[in-house]
Amino acid sequence: MTASSQTPPEALPPELSPAQRLPERVPMSGAAQAAFASYGAVFPVPAGTAQQAPIAETVRAAAGVLEAAMTNGAHTPQDLAQAEADAGILFDPQKAEDIATAAAEQAHAQDQAELAERGRQVAVMAGARRRVDAVGRLIEGRPGYHLLPVAEIAAAAEYAATPYDGLPMTLTWTGRASVPDAHTTHRQVALECVSSYGGSAHLLIEGDARATLGGLLDEEARDIHAPCQTDGCGTVDDYGTSDPALMGWARLEVAGLDDEPRWYCSPQCIADALARAGDELAADDQAAAVDPGEQAQPAAAAVDQAAEDVPRCVRCGCTAAAACEGGCGWIPNLQLVDLCSACATPEELAAAGWRVVGGGQ
C-alpha cells in the first residue's frame, strides 16, 4: 500500500513543473543592485554568520506597499522606491540622524532640569543648615540656665544671623588639657576652657597646628640658655656622620661668631643656639654702633664670665674699680652702653656735656 493509493489526488497541491519553479537566485537589475549595495552597507552582516530573517510584519507591510504601487502602475525600481519612501518604510539617514539628535536634546533637557531641581534642593538644605548653625552659635558657650530673648532666636532661625557674629568668643584656659598618648595615631590635644558666659568649651588642636602653637608659645616661655640634658648636645667634638647614634642630629656653625661648629640633638636645641647667637651678634652690633668706625675690642669679649654683671667699657673693658691710666669716667650716650671718657671721641664728650682742656677733661 502506498501513499498515492490512499490519498485522493485533490487532497495535495499539484507539484510545479521545473519550468514553473522559482529560480534559486533571482537576477537583479542594475538599479536594484546599486540600491542593495547602498543599503547593504548600512546593515553589515558579520563574517561567517547567516543574516536573520526579517520580521514578518515588516515584510508583509513592505509587500503590501509594493503590491499597491504595482497595482497603480508602478513598474520601475524608482517608482517602487518612491512608494516605499511615501509609506515611510524606506531608510532615511538624515531622518534617523534628526531623530537621534532630537532624542539627545530631550535627554539633555531632562538632565538639566534634574540638575536644576537638585541644586534647588541643595540650596534649601544649605539654608536650613545655616539657620541651625546660627542658633548653635547663639547658644554656644552658654550654660543651660541662661535665658535668651525671643527676637535673637527668631533672627537666628529666620535670617541665619546673630547679634554676636562680629564678636569673637572669649575662652579662658582652665590649665587642664587632654594630651594623646605617644603611640596614638590621631594626635589631637583638647584644651579645657571656660567661655565668658561660664560655659565649658574645648579648644581642639591637631596635626601640624600642635607644633605651630607650641613653637609660638615656646618662644616666650623657654629659656634659651638652659643646657640640654642629652649627652653630647652642644659639643664641638668631631663626631663621625656615619654614627647611627647621630640620627636626627645636626651640626651648626653660626657665621659672624668666633666659635667652632657644634652638634645639636634636636630642632629645638638648634633654635635655641640660633637665638643665643642672635643675642650675641646684636650685642656686638650695639657696641659697634657707639662709633661706626671702630669695632668692639676683643679684650672686652675675654672678660671673666663671673663678672659679667659689672659695668665695663665696651671699647677698652675698664671698670669703675679698674679705671684707665690717668682716670676716666662714664659717658652718657644715646646708645645706652657703658662707655668711658678715655675711649669717647670729642664729639661724644661734647654731646655728653664734658669739656676738654689741654688734653684733659
Coordinates of C-alpha atoms in Angstrom, one line a residue:
M1 CA 0.0 0.0 0.0
T2 CA 1.4 3.4 -1.0
A3 CA 0.6 6.9 0.0
S4 CA -0.6 7.7 -3.5
S5 CA -3.2 4.9 -3.4
Q6 CA -4.5 6.0 0.0
T7 CA -4.6 9.8 -0.6
P8 CA -7.1 11.3 -3.1
P9 CA -5.4 13.4 -5.8
E10 CA -7.3 16.6 -4.8
A11 CA -6.0 16.4 -1.2
L12 CA -2.5 17.6 -2.1
P13 CA -1.5 20.7 -4.1
P14 CA -0.2 19.9 -7.6
E15 CA 3.6 19.9 -8.0
L16 CA 5.1 22.6 -10.1
S17 CA 6.9 21.7 -13.2
P18 CA 10.6 22.6 -13.5
A19 CA 9.7 25.4 -15.8
Q20 CA 7.3 26.9 -13.2
R21 CA 9.6 26.7 -10.2
L22 CA 11.3 29.9 -9.0
P23 CA 15.0 30.2 -9.8
E24 CA 17.4 29.7 -6.9
R25 CA 18.7 33.2 -7.4
V26 CA 16.6 35.9 -9.0
P27 CA 18.7 38.2 -11.2
M28 CA 18.6 41.9 -10.2
S29 CA 18.7 44.9 -12.5
G30 CA 21.5 47.5 -12.3
A31 CA 19.4 49.9 -10.2
A32 CA 18.4 47.2 -7.8
Q33 CA 22.0 46.1 -7.4
A34 CA 23.0 49.7 -6.7
A35 CA 20.2 50.1 -4.1
F36 CA 21.2 46.8 -2.5
A37 CA 24.8 47.8 -2.3
S38 CA 23.9 51.1 -0.7
Y39 CA 21.6 49.8 2.0
G40 CA 23.7 46.6 2.5
A41 CA 26.5 48.9 3.7
V42 CA 24.2 50.4 6.3
F43 CA 23.3 47.0 7.8
P44 CA 26.5 44.9 7.6
V45 CA 26.4 41.2 8.3
P46 CA 29.2 39.7 10.4
A47 CA 31.5 37.4 8.6
G48 CA 30.7 33.7 9.0
T49 CA 27.1 34.2 10.2
A50 CA 23.9 34.0 8.3
Q51 CA 21.6 37.0 8.2
Q52 CA 18.4 36.5 10.2
A53 CA 15.1 36.5 8.5
P54 CA 13.4 39.9 8.6
I55 CA 10.4 40.5 10.9
A56 CA 7.2 39.0 9.3
E57 CA 5.1 42.1 9.9
T58 CA 7.7 44.4 8.3
V59 CA 7.9 42.1 5.3
R60 CA 4.2 42.0 4.9
A61 CA 3.9 45.7 5.2
A62 CA 6.6 46.3 2.5
A63 CA 5.0 43.6 0.3
G64 CA 1.6 45.4 0.6
V65 CA 3.1 48.7 -0.3
L66 CA 4.9 47.3 -3.3
E67 CA 1.7 45.4 -4.4
A68 CA -0.4 48.6 -4.2
A69 CA 2.2 50.5 -6.1
M70 CA 2.4 47.9 -8.9
T71 CA -1.4 47.8 -9.0
N72 CA -1.4 51.6 -9.5
G73 CA 1.0 51.2 -12.5
A74 CA 4.4 51.3 -10.9
H75 CA 6.8 49.2 -12.9
T76 CA 10.3 50.8 -12.5
P77 CA 12.6 50.5 -9.4
Q78 CA 12.3 54.2 -9.0
D79 CA 8.6 54.0 -8.7
L80 CA 8.8 51.2 -6.2
A81 CA 11.4 53.0 -4.1
Q82 CA 9.3 56.2 -4.1
A83 CA 6.3 54.2 -2.9
E84 CA 8.3 52.8 0.0
A85 CA 9.5 56.3 0.8
D86 CA 6.0 57.7 0.7
A87 CA 4.9 54.9 3.1
G88 CA 7.7 55.7 5.5
I89 CA 9.4 52.3 5.4
L90 CA 12.4 53.3 3.4
F91 CA 15.5 54.0 5.5
D92 CA 16.4 57.7 5.5
P93 CA 19.8 58.5 7.1
Q94 CA 19.0 62.2 7.6
K95 CA 15.7 61.4 9.3
A96 CA 17.4 58.9 11.5
E97 CA 20.0 61.5 12.5
D98 CA 17.3 64.0 13.2
I99 CA 15.5 61.5 15.4
A100 CA 18.8 60.8 17.3
T101 CA 19.5 64.5 17.7
A102 CA 16.1 65.2 19.0
A103 CA 16.3 62.3 21.5
A104 CA 19.7 63.6 22.7
E105 CA 18.4 67.1 23.1
Q106 CA 15.4 65.9 25.0
A107 CA 17.7 63.8 27.3
H108 CA 20.0 66.8 27.8
A109 CA 17.0 69.0 28.7
Q110 CA 15.8 66.4 31.2
D111 CA 19.3 66.2 32.7
Q112 CA 19.4 70.0 33.0
A113 CA 16.0 70.1 34.7
E114 CA 17.1 67.3 37.1
L115 CA 20.3 69.2 37.9
A116 CA 18.4 72.4 38.5
E117 CA 16.0 70.6 40.8
R118 CA 18.9 69.0 42.7
G119 CA 20.5 72.5 43.0
R120 CA 17.3 73.9 44.4
Q121 CA 17.1 71.1 46.9
V122 CA 20.7 71.6 48.0
A123 CA 20.1 75.3 48.4
V124 CA 17.1 74.7 50.6
M125 CA 19.1 72.2 52.7
A126 CA 22.1 74.6 52.9
G127 CA 19.8 77.4 54.1
A128 CA 18.3 75.2 56.7
R129 CA 21.7 74.2 57.9
R130 CA 22.9 77.9 58.1
R131 CA 19.9 78.7 60.3
V132 CA 20.6 75.8 62.6
D133 CA 24.3 76.8 62.8
A134 CA 23.2 80.3 63.7
V135 CA 21.1 79.1 66.5
G136 CA 24.0 77.0 67.6
R137 CA 26.3 80.0 67.6
L138 CA 23.8 81.9 69.6
I139 CA 23.7 79.4 72.4
E140 CA 27.3 78.1 72.2
G141 CA 29.3 78.6 75.4
R142 CA 26.3 79.5 77.5
P143 CA 25.2 77.3 80.5
G144 CA 21.9 75.6 80.4
Y145 CA 20.2 78.1 82.8
H146 CA 20.8 81.1 80.5
L147 CA 17.7 82.9 79.1
L148 CA 17.8 84.5 75.6
P149 CA 15.4 87.0 74.0
V150 CA 12.9 85.5 71.6
A151 CA 13.9 88.2 69.0
E152 CA 17.5 86.9 68.9
I153 CA 16.4 83.3 68.5
A154 CA 13.9 84.2 65.8
A155 CA 16.5 86.3 63.9
A156 CA 19.0 83.3 64.0
A157 CA 16.3 80.9 62.8
E158 CA 15.0 83.1 60.1
Y159 CA 18.0 85.0 58.8
A160 CA 20.9 82.8 59.9
A161 CA 22.5 85.7 61.7
T162 CA 23.1 86.6 65.4
P163 CA 24.0 89.9 67.0
Y164 CA 27.3 88.4 68.1
D165 CA 28.6 87.2 64.7
G166 CA 31.1 90.0 64.5
L167 CA 32.4 89.4 68.0
P168 CA 34.9 86.7 68.9
M169 CA 34.1 84.2 71.6
T170 CA 36.4 84.6 74.6
L171 CA 37.7 81.4 76.1
T172 CA 39.8 81.1 79.3
W173 CA 42.1 78.1 79.7
T174 CA 41.5 76.2 82.9
G175 CA 45.0 74.8 83.0
R176 CA 43.9 71.3 82.1
A177 CA 44.5 69.6 78.8
S178 CA 43.9 66.1 77.3
V179 CA 47.2 65.1 75.7
P180 CA 47.2 62.0 73.5
D181 CA 49.4 59.0 74.2
A182 CA 52.7 58.8 72.4
H183 CA 51.5 55.7 70.5
T184 CA 48.2 57.2 69.4
T185 CA 47.8 57.7 65.7
H186 CA 45.3 60.6 66.0
R187 CA 47.4 63.3 67.6
Q188 CA 44.8 65.7 69.0
V189 CA 45.1 67.9 72.1
A190 CA 41.9 69.2 73.8
L191 CA 42.4 72.3 76.0
E192 CA 39.7 72.6 78.6
C193 CA 38.4 76.2 78.6
V194 CA 35.6 78.3 80.1
S195 CA 33.6 80.8 78.0
S196 CA 32.9 84.3 79.1
Y197 CA 29.3 83.1 80.0
G198 CA 30.6 80.4 82.3
G199 CA 30.0 77.5 79.9
S200 CA 32.6 74.8 79.3
A201 CA 34.4 74.6 75.9
H202 CA 37.2 72.6 74.4
L203 CA 39.9 74.0 72.1
L204 CA 40.9 71.2 69.8
I205 CA 44.4 71.3 68.2
E206 CA 45.6 68.5 66.0
G207 CA 48.2 67.8 63.3
D208 CA 50.7 70.4 62.4
A209 CA 48.8 73.1 64.3
R210 CA 50.1 71.5 67.6
A211 CA 53.7 72.1 66.6
T212 CA 52.9 75.6 65.3
L213 CA 51.1 76.6 68.5
G214 CA 53.8 75.0 70.6
G215 CA 56.5 77.0 68.8
L216 CA 54.7 80.3 69.2
L217 CA 54.2 79.7 72.9
D218 CA 57.7 78.3 73.5
E219 CA 59.4 81.4 72.1
E220 CA 58.2 83.3 75.1
A221 CA 58.3 80.5 77.7
R222 CA 61.5 78.6 77.2
D223 CA 65.0 79.6 78.5
I224 CA 67.4 79.6 75.5
H225 CA 70.4 79.4 77.9
A226 CA 69.2 76.2 79.7
P227 CA 71.5 73.3 79.0
C228 CA 70.2 70.3 77.1
Q229 CA 70.1 67.1 79.1
T230 CA 71.2 65.0 76.1
D231 CA 74.8 63.8 76.4
G232 CA 76.9 65.4 73.7
C233 CA 74.4 68.1 72.7
G234 CA 76.2 71.4 72.0
T235 CA 79.7 69.8 71.9
V236 CA 82.4 70.7 69.4
D237 CA 83.7 67.1 69.2
D238 CA 84.2 65.9 65.7
Y239 CA 81.7 63.0 65.6
G240 CA 81.5 60.7 62.6
T241 CA 78.5 61.4 60.5
S242 CA 78.0 57.7 59.9
D243 CA 77.4 57.0 63.6
P244 CA 73.8 55.7 63.9
A245 CA 73.6 57.4 67.3
L246 CA 73.6 60.8 65.5
M247 CA 70.4 60.1 63.5
G248 CA 68.4 63.3 63.6
W249 CA 71.3 65.4 64.9
A250 CA 72.7 68.5 63.1
R251 CA 76.0 70.3 63.1
L252 CA 75.6 74.1 63.3
E253 CA 78.2 76.8 62.7
V254 CA 77.0 80.4 63.0
A255 CA 78.7 82.9 60.7
G256 CA 80.0 86.0 62.5
L257 CA 80.9 84.3 65.7
D258 CA 84.4 83.1 66.6
D259 CA 83.1 79.6 67.5
E260 CA 83.6 76.1 66.2
P261 CA 80.8 74.0 64.7
R262 CA 78.7 72.3 67.3
W263 CA 76.4 69.2 67.3
Y264 CA 72.8 69.6 68.4
C265 CA 70.4 66.7 69.1
S266 CA 67.0 68.3 68.0
P267 CA 65.5 71.2 66.1
Q268 CA 64.6 72.8 69.5
C269 CA 68.3 72.9 70.5
I270 CA 69.2 74.3 67.1
A271 CA 66.6 77.0 67.5
D272 CA 68.0 77.9 71.0
A273 CA 71.5 78.0 69.6
L274 CA 70.4 80.4 66.9
A275 CA 68.6 82.5 69.4
R276 CA 71.7 82.8 71.6
A277 CA 73.9 83.6 68.5
G278 CA 71.4 86.3 67.6
D279 CA 71.7 87.9 71.0
E280 CA 75.5 87.8 70.8
L281 CA 75.5 89.4 67.3
A282 CA 73.0 92.0 68.4
A283 CA 75.2 92.9 71.4
D284 CA 78.2 93.2 69.1
D285 CA 76.3 95.4 66.7
Q286 CA 75.1 97.6 69.6
A287 CA 78.7 98.0 70.9
A288 CA 79.9 98.9 67.4
A289 CA 77.1 101.4 67.0
V290 CA 78.8 103.7 69.5
D291 CA 81.4 104.5 67.0
P292 CA 80.7 103.0 63.5
G293 CA 84.5 103.4 62.6
E294 CA 85.5 101.1 65.5
Q295 CA 84.6 97.6 66.5
A296 CA 84.3 96.2 70.0
Q297 CA 87.7 95.4 71.4
P298 CA 88.5 91.6 71.5
A299 CA 89.7 92.2 75.1
A300 CA 86.1 93.0 76.1
A301 CA 84.9 89.6 75.0
A302 CA 87.6 87.8 77.1
V303 CA 86.3 89.0 80.4
D304 CA 85.7 86.6 83.1
Q305 CA 82.1 85.3 82.9
A306 CA 81.7 85.6 86.7
A307 CA 82.0 89.4 86.5
E308 CA 79.5 89.9 83.7
D309 CA 77.2 92.0 85.9
V310 CA 80.0 94.6 86.5
P311 CA 79.7 97.6 84.1
R312 CA 82.6 97.6 81.6
C313 CA 83.5 99.9 78.9
V314 CA 82.5 98.4 75.5
R315 CA 85.8 99.6 73.9
C316 CA 88.6 99.0 76.4
G317 CA 86.9 96.8 79.1
C318 CA 87.7 99.0 82.0
T319 CA 85.5 99.1 85.1
A320 CA 85.0 101.5 88.0
A321 CA 87.4 99.5 90.1
A322 CA 90.0 99.2 87.3
A323 CA 89.9 102.5 85.5
C324 CA 92.0 103.6 82.6
E325 CA 95.5 105.0 83.3
G326 CA 95.1 108.6 84.3
G327 CA 91.5 108.1 85.4
C328 CA 88.2 108.0 83.4
G329 CA 84.5 108.3 84.0
W330 CA 81.3 107.0 82.4
I331 CA 80.0 109.0 79.5
P332 CA 76.2 109.1 78.9
N333 CA 75.3 108.3 75.3
L334 CA 72.3 107.7 73.1
Q335 CA 73.2 104.0 72.6
L336 CA 72.8 103.4 76.4
V337 CA 76.1 101.4 76.5
D338 CA 78.9 101.5 79.1
L339 CA 81.5 103.9 77.6
C340 CA 84.4 105.5 79.5
S341 CA 85.7 109.1 78.9
A342 CA 89.1 107.8 77.8
C343 CA 87.6 105.9 74.8
A344 CA 85.0 108.5 73.9
T345 CA 85.5 110.8 70.9
P346 CA 85.5 114.6 71.3
E347 CA 82.1 114.7 69.7
E348 CA 80.7 112.1 72.2
L349 CA 82.3 114.1 75.0
A350 CA 80.7 117.3 73.8
A351 CA 77.3 115.6 73.4
A352 CA 77.6 114.4 77.0
G353 CA 78.5 117.9 78.3
W354 CA 82.1 117.1 79.1
R355 CA 84.7 119.9 78.5
V356 CA 88.2 119.1 77.1
V357 CA 91.0 121.3 78.3
G358 CA 94.6 120.8 77.1
G359 CA 94.1 117.1 76.5
G360 CA 92.5 116.7 80.0
Q361 CA 88.8 116.5 81.0

